mmCIF file of C-alpha atoms in Angstrom:
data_model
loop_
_atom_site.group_PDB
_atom_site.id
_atom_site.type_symbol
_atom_site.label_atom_id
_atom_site.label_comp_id
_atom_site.label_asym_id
_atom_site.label_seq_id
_atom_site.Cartn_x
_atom_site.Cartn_y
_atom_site.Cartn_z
ATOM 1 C CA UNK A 1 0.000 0.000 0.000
ATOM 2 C CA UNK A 2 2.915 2.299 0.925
ATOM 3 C CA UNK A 3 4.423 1.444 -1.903
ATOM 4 C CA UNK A 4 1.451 2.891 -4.555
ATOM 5 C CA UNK A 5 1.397 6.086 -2.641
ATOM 6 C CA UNK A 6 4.534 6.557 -2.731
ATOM 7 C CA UNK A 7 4.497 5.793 -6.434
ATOM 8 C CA UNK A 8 1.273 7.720 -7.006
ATOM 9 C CA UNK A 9 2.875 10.604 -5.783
ATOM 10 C CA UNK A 10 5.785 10.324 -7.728
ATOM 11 C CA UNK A 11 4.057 10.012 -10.656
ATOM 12 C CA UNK A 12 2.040 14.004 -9.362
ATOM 13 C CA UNK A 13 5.391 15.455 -8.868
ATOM 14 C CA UNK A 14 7.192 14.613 -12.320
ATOM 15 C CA UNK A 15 3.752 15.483 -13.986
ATOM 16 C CA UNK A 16 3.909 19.059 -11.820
ATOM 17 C CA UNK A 17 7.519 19.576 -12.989
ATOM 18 C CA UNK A 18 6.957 18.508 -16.636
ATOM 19 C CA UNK A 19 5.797 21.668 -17.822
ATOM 20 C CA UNK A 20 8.987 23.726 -16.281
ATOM 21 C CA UNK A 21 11.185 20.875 -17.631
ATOM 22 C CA UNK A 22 9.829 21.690 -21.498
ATOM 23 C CA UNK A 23 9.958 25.022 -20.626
ATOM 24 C CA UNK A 24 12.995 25.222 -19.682
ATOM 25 C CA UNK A 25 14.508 23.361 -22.496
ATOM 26 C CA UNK A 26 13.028 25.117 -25.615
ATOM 27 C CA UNK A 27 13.142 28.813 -23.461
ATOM 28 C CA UNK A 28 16.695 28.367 -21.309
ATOM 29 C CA UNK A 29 17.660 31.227 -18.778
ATOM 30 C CA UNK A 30 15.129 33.365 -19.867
ATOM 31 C CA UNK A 31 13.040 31.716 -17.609
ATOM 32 C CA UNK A 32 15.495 32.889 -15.232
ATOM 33 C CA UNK A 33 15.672 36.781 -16.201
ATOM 34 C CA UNK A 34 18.611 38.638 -15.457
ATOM 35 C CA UNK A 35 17.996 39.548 -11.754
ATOM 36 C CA UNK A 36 21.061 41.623 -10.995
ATOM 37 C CA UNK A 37 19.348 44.249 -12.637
ATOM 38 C CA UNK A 38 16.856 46.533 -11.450
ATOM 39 C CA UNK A 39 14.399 45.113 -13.444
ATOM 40 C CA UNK A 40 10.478 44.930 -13.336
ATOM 41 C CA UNK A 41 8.665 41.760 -14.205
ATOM 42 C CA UNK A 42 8.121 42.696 -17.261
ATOM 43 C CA UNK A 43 11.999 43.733 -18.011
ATOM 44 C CA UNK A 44 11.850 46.924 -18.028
ATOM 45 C CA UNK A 45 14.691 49.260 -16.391
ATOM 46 C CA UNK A 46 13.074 50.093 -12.968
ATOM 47 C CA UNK A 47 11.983 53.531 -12.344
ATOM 48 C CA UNK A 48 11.325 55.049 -8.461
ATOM 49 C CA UNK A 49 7.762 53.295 -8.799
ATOM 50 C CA UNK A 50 8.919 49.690 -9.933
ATOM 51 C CA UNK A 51 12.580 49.679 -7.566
ATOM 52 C CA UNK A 52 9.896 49.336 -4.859
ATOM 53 C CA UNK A 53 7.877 46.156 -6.284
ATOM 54 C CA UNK A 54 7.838 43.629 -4.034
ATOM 55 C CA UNK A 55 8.763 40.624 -6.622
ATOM 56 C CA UNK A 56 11.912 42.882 -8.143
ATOM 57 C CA UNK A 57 13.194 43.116 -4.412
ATOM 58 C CA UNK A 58 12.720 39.480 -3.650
ATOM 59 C CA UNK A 59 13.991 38.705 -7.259
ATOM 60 C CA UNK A 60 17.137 40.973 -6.281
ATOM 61 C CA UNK A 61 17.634 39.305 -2.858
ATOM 62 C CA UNK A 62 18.128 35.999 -4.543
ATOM 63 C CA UNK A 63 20.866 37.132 -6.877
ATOM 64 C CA UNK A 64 22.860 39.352 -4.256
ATOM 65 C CA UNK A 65 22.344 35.547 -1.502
ATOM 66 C CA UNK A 66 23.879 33.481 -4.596
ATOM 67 C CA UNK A 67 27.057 35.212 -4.426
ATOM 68 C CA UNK A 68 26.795 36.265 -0.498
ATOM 69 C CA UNK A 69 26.282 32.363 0.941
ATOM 70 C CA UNK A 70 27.403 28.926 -0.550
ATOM 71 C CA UNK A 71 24.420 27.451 -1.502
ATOM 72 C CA UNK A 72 25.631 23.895 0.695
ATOM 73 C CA UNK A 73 24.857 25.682 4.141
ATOM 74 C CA UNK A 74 21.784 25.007 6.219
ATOM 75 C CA UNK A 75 18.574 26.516 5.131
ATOM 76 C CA UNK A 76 17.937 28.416 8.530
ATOM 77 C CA UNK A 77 21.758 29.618 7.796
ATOM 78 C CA UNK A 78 20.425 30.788 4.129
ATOM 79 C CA UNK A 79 17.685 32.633 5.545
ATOM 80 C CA UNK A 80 19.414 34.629 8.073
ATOM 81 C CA UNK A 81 21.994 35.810 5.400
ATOM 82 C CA UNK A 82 18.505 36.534 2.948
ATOM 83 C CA UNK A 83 17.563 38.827 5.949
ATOM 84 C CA UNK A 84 20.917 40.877 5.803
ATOM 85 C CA UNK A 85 20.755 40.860 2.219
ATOM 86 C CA UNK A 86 17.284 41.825 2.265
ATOM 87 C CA UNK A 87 18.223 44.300 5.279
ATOM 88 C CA UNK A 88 21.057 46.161 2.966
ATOM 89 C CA UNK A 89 19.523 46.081 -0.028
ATOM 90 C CA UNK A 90 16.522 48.115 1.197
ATOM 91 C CA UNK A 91 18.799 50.135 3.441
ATOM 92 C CA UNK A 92 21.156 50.977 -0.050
ATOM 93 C CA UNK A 93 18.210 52.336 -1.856
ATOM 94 C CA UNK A 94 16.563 54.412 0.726
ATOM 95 C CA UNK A 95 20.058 56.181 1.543
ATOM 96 C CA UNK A 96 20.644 55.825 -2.152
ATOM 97 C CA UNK A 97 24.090 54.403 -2.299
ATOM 98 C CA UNK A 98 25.405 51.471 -4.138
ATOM 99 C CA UNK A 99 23.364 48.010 -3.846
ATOM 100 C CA UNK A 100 25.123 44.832 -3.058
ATOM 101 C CA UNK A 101 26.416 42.723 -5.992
ATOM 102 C CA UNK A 102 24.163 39.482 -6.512
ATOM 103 C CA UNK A 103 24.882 36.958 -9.740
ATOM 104 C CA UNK A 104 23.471 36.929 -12.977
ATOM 105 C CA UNK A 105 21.620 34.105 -14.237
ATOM 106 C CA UNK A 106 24.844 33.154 -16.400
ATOM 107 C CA UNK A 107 26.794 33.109 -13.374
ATOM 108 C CA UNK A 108 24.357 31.177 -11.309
ATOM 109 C CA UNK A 109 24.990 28.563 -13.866
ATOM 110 C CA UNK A 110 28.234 28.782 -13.875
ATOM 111 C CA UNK A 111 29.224 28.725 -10.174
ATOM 112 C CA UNK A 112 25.996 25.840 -9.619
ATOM 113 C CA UNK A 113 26.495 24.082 -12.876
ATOM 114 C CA UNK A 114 23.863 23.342 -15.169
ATOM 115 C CA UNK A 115 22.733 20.530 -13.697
ATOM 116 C CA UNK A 116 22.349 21.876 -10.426
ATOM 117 C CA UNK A 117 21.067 25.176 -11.295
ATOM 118 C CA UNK A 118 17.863 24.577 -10.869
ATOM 119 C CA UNK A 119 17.837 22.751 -7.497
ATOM 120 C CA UNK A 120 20.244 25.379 -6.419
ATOM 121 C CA UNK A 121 18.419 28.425 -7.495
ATOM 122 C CA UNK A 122 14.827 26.865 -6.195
ATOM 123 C CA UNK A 123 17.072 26.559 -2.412
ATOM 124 C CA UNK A 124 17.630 29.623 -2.756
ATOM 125 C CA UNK A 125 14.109 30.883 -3.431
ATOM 126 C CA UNK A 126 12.181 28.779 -0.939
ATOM 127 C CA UNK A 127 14.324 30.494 1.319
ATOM 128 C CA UNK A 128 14.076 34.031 0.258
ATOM 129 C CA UNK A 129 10.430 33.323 0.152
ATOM 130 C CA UNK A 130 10.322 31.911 3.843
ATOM 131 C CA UNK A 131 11.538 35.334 4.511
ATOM 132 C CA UNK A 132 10.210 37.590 2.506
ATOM 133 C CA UNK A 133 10.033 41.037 3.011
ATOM 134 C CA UNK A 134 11.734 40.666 6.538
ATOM 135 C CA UNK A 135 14.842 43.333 7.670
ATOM 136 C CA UNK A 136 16.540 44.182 10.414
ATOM 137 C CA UNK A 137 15.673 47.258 12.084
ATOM 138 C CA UNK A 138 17.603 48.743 15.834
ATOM 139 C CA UNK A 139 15.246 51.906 16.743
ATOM 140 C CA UNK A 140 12.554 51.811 13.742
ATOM 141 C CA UNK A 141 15.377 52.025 11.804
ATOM 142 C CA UNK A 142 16.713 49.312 8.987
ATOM 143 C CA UNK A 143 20.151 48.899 10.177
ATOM 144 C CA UNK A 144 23.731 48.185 8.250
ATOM 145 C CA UNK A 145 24.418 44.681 8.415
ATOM 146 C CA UNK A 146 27.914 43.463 7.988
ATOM 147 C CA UNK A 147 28.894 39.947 8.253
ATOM 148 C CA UNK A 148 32.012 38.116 7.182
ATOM 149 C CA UNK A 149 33.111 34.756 7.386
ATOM 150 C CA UNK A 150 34.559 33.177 10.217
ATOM 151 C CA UNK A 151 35.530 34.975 13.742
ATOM 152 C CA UNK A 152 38.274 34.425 16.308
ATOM 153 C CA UNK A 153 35.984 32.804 18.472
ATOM 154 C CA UNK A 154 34.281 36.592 19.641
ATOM 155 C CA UNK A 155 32.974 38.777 17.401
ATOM 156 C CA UNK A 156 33.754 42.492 17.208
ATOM 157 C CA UNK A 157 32.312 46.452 17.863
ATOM 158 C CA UNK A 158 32.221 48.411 15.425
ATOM 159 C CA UNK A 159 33.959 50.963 17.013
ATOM 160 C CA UNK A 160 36.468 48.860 17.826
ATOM 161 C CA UNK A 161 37.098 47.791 14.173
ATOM 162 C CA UNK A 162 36.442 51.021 12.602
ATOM 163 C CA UNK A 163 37.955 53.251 15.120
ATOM 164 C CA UNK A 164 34.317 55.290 15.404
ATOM 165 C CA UNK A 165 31.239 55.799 17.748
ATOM 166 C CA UNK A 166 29.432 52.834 18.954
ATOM 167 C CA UNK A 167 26.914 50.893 17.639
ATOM 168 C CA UNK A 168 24.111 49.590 19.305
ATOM 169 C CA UNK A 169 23.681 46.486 17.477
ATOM 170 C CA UNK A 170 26.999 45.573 16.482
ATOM 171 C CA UNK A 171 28.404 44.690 19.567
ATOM 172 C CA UNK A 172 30.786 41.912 20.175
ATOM 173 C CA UNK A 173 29.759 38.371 20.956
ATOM 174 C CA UNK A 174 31.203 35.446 21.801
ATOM 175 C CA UNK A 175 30.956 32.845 18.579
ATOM 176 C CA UNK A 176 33.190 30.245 19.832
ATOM 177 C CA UNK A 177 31.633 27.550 17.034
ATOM 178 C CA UNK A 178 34.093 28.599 14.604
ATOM 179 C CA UNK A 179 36.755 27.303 16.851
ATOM 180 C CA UNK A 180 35.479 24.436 14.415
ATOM 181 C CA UNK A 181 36.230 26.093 10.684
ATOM 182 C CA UNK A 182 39.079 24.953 9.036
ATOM 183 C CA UNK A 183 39.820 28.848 7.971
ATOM 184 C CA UNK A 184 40.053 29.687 12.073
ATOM 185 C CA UNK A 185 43.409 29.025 11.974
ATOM 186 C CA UNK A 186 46.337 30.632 9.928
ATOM 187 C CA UNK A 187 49.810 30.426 10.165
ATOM 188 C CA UNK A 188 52.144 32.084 6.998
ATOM 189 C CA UNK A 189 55.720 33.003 6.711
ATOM 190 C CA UNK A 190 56.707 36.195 4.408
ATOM 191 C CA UNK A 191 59.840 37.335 3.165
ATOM 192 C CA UNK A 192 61.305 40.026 5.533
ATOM 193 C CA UNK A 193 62.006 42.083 2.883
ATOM 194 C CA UNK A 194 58.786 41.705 1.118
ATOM 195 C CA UNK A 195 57.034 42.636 4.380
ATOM 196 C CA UNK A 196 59.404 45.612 5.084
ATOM 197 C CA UNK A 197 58.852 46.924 1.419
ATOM 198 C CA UNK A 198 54.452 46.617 1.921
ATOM 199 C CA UNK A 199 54.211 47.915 5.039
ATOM 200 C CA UNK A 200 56.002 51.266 3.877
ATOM 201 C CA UNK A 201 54.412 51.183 0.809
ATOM 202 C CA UNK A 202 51.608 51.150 2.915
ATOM 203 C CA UNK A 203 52.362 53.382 5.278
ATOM 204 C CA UNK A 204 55.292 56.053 4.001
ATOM 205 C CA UNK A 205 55.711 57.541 8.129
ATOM 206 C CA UNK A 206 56.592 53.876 9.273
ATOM 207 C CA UNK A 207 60.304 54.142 7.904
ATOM 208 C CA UNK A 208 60.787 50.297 8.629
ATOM 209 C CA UNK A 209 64.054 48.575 7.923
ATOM 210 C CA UNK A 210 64.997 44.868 7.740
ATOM 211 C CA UNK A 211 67.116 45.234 10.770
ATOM 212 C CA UNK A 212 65.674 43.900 14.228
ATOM 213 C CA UNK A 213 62.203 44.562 12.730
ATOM 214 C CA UNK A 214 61.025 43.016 16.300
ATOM 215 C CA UNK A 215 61.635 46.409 18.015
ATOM 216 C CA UNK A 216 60.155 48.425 15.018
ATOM 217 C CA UNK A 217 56.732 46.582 15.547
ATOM 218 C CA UNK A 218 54.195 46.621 18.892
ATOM 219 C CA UNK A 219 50.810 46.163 19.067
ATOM 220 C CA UNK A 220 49.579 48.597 21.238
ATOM 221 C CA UNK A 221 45.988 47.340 21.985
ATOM 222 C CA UNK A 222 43.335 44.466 21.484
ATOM 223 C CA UNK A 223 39.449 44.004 21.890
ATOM 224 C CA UNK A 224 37.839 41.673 23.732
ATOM 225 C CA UNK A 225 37.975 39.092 21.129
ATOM 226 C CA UNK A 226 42.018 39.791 20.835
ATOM 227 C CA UNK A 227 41.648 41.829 17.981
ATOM 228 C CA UNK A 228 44.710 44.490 17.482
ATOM 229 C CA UNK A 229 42.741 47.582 17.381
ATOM 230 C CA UNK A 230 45.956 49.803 17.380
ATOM 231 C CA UNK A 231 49.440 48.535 16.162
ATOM 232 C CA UNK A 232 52.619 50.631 15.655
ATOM 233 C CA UNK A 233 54.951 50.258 12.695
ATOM 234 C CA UNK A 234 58.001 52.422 13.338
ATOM 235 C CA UNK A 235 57.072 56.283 13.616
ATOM 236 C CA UNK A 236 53.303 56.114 12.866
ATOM 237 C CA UNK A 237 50.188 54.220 14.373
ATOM 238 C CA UNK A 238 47.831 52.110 12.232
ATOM 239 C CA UNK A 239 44.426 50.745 12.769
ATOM 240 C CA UNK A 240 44.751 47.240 13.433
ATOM 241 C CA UNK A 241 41.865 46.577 10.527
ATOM 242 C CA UNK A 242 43.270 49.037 7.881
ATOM 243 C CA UNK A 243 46.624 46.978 8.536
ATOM 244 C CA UNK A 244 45.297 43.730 8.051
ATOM 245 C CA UNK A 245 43.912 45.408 4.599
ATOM 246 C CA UNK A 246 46.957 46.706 3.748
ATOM 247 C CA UNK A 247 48.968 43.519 4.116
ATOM 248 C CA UNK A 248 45.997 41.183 3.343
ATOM 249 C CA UNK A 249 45.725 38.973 6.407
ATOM 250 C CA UNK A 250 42.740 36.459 6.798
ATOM 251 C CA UNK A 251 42.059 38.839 10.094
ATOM 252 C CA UNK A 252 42.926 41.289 12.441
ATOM 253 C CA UNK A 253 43.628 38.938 15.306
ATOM 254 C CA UNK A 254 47.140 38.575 14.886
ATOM 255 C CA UNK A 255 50.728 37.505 15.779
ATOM 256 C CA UNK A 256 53.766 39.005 14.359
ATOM 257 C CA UNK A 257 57.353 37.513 14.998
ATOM 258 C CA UNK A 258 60.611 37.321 13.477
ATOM 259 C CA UNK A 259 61.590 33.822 13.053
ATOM 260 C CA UNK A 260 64.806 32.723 11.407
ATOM 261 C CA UNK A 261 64.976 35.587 8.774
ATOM 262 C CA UNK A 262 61.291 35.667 8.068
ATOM 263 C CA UNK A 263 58.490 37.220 9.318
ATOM 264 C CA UNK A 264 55.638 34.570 10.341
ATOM 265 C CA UNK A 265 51.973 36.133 10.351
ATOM 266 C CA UNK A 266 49.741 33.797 12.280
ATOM 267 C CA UNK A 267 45.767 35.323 12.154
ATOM 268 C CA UNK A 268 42.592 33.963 13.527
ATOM 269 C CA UNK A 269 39.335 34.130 12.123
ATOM 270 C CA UNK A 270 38.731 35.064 8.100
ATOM 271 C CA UNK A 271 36.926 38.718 8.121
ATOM 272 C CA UNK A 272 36.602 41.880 9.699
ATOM 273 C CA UNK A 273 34.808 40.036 12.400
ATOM 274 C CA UNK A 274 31.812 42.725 12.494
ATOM 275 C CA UNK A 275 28.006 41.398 12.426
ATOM 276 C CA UNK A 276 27.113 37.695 11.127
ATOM 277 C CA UNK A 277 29.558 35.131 11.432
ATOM 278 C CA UNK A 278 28.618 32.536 8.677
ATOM 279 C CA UNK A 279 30.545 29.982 9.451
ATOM 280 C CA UNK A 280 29.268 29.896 12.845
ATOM 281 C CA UNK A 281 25.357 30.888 11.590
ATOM 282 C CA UNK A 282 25.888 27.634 9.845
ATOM 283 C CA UNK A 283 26.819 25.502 12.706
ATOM 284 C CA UNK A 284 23.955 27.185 14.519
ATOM 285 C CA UNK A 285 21.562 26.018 11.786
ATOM 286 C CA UNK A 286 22.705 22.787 12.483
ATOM 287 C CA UNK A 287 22.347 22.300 15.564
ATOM 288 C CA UNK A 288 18.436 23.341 15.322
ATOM 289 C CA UNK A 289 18.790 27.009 15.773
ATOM 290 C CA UNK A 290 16.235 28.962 13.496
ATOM 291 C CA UNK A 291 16.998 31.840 11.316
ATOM 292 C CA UNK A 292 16.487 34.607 13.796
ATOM 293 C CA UNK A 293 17.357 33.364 16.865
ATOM 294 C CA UNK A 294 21.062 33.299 14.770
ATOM 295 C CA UNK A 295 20.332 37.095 13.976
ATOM 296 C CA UNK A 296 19.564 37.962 17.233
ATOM 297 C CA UNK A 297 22.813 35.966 18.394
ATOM 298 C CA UNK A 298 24.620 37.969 16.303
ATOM 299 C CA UNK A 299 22.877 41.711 16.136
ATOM 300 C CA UNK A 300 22.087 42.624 19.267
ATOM 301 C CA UNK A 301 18.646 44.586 20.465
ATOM 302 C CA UNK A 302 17.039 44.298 16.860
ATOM 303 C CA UNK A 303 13.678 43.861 15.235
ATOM 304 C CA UNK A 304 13.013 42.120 12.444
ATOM 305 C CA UNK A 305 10.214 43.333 10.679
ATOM 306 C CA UNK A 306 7.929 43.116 7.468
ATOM 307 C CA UNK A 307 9.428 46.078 5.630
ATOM 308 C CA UNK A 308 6.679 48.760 4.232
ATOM 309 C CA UNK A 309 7.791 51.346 2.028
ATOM 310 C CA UNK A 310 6.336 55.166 3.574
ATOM 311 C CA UNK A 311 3.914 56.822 1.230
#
């Protein structure tokens, strides 16, 4: 008996995907318009009037969380990284600034493959659509929301990152799950020279030399989550996340030591460490945690709210 039913509705769902499946074949990614662009349904360039459409938003939230999220993490992981995209997308266009990037249909179907594109891009709809129209807001107000990839096992301010005021809701927290990641840990040697060379390249006041470059170098200060917040580099002091810029490091949580004529960088954590930590969203997800119980692990004293455009 189990057996028909099953069979039964086997035979519903390949009948329910038959017309997409012809579709798709004679039409190809134009079933799939181009949803980077601020487009209507209908194609057209949107104007004030259409940028606001509910389905061109949604349709723009799944292109900007196919190149934000890999498309293997855990749905409830997916959704809370649809709600930041969501969250700065809307934010973007009210301040009018630049929109996240999202993926074109071509690159969907590059980066999924063709014959996963359309399991991929339906994951990725089901979730936006499990969210839809949901943002972050911190006083009635949508809110920036950074996130990044894996943290040194704490999160960080903002202020202490960026060197400015406070933030309300981007406060650091401890994420100790991506103790787990296999990007937590980083150890790299460089060329003492080569270091010497793009630090005052970098930074023209530092005046470093190759000799005893120990002395020439002290970190001044760390955050909570060991963070350098303020490092010197011979006559001038740097922002511990404008240095780890400068000489691309995985994070600002580092170590800096001379060892046997090199210089050996190790950094924990892969990000700016300020917001969402996806790596450890993702363990969250998996261990039963729903979409924004990890946003309000992460974001602290938010909303999140249906999002309604003022008349």
């Amino acid at each position: 008996m189990q057996k028909k039913i099953k069979t039964f509705f086997s035979g519903m769902i390949l009948l329910l995907l038959l017309p997409f499946a012809v579709t798709l074949l004679f039409q190809g990614e134009e079933m799939f318009p181009d949803i980077t662009a601020k487009e209507s349904v209908s194609g057209e360039t949107a104007t004030e009037e259409t940028k606001w459409d509910s389905e061109e938003i949604e349709g723009r939230v799944i292109a900007i969380l196919a190149k934000e999220i890999s498309i293997n993490s855990e749905r409830e992981a997916i959704k809370a990284q649809a709600v930041i995209a969501r969250t700065n997308l809307i934010g973007a266009r009210l301040a009018e600034e630049d929109e996240p990037e999202g993926l074109n249909t071509n690159q969907m179907m590059k980066q999924f493959g063709e014959e996963s594109f359309q399991r991929c891009y339906e994951k990725l709809a089901e979730c936006v659509n499990e969210t839809k129209g949901l943002v972050i807001t911190s006083g009635n107000k949508i809110i920036e929301a950074p996130y990044f990839a894996v943290s040194a096992g704490h999160t960080r301010s903002a202020a202490d990152a960026f060197a400015g005021e406070e933030v309300s809701y981007l406060k650091g927290v401890e994420s100790k799950e991506d103790i787990q990641s296999d990007e937590f840990l980083r150890v790299e040697f460089r060329e003492l020279s080569e270091f010497v060379q793009t630090c005052n390249d970098s930074y023209p006041e530092a005046g470093l030399t190759t000799e005893d470059i120990g002395s020439q170098i002290e970190i001044l200060s760390r955050d909570e989550g060991e963070y350098v917040r303020e490092i010197r580099l011979g006559g001038t002091t740097v922002n511990g996340e404008e240095f780890r810029k400068a000489l691309e490091l995985h994070s600002a949580c580092f170590t800096i030591k001379e060892v046997e004529g090199k210089v050996r960088i190790v950094t924990k954590g892969f990000g700016h460490g300020v917001g969402l930590s996806q790596y450890g969203a993702r363990v969250l997800a998996g261990e039963g945690k729903t979409y924004e119980e990890i946003l309000k692990k992460y974001f602290t004293d938010i909303k999140i709210t249906e999002y309604k455009k003022a008349e």
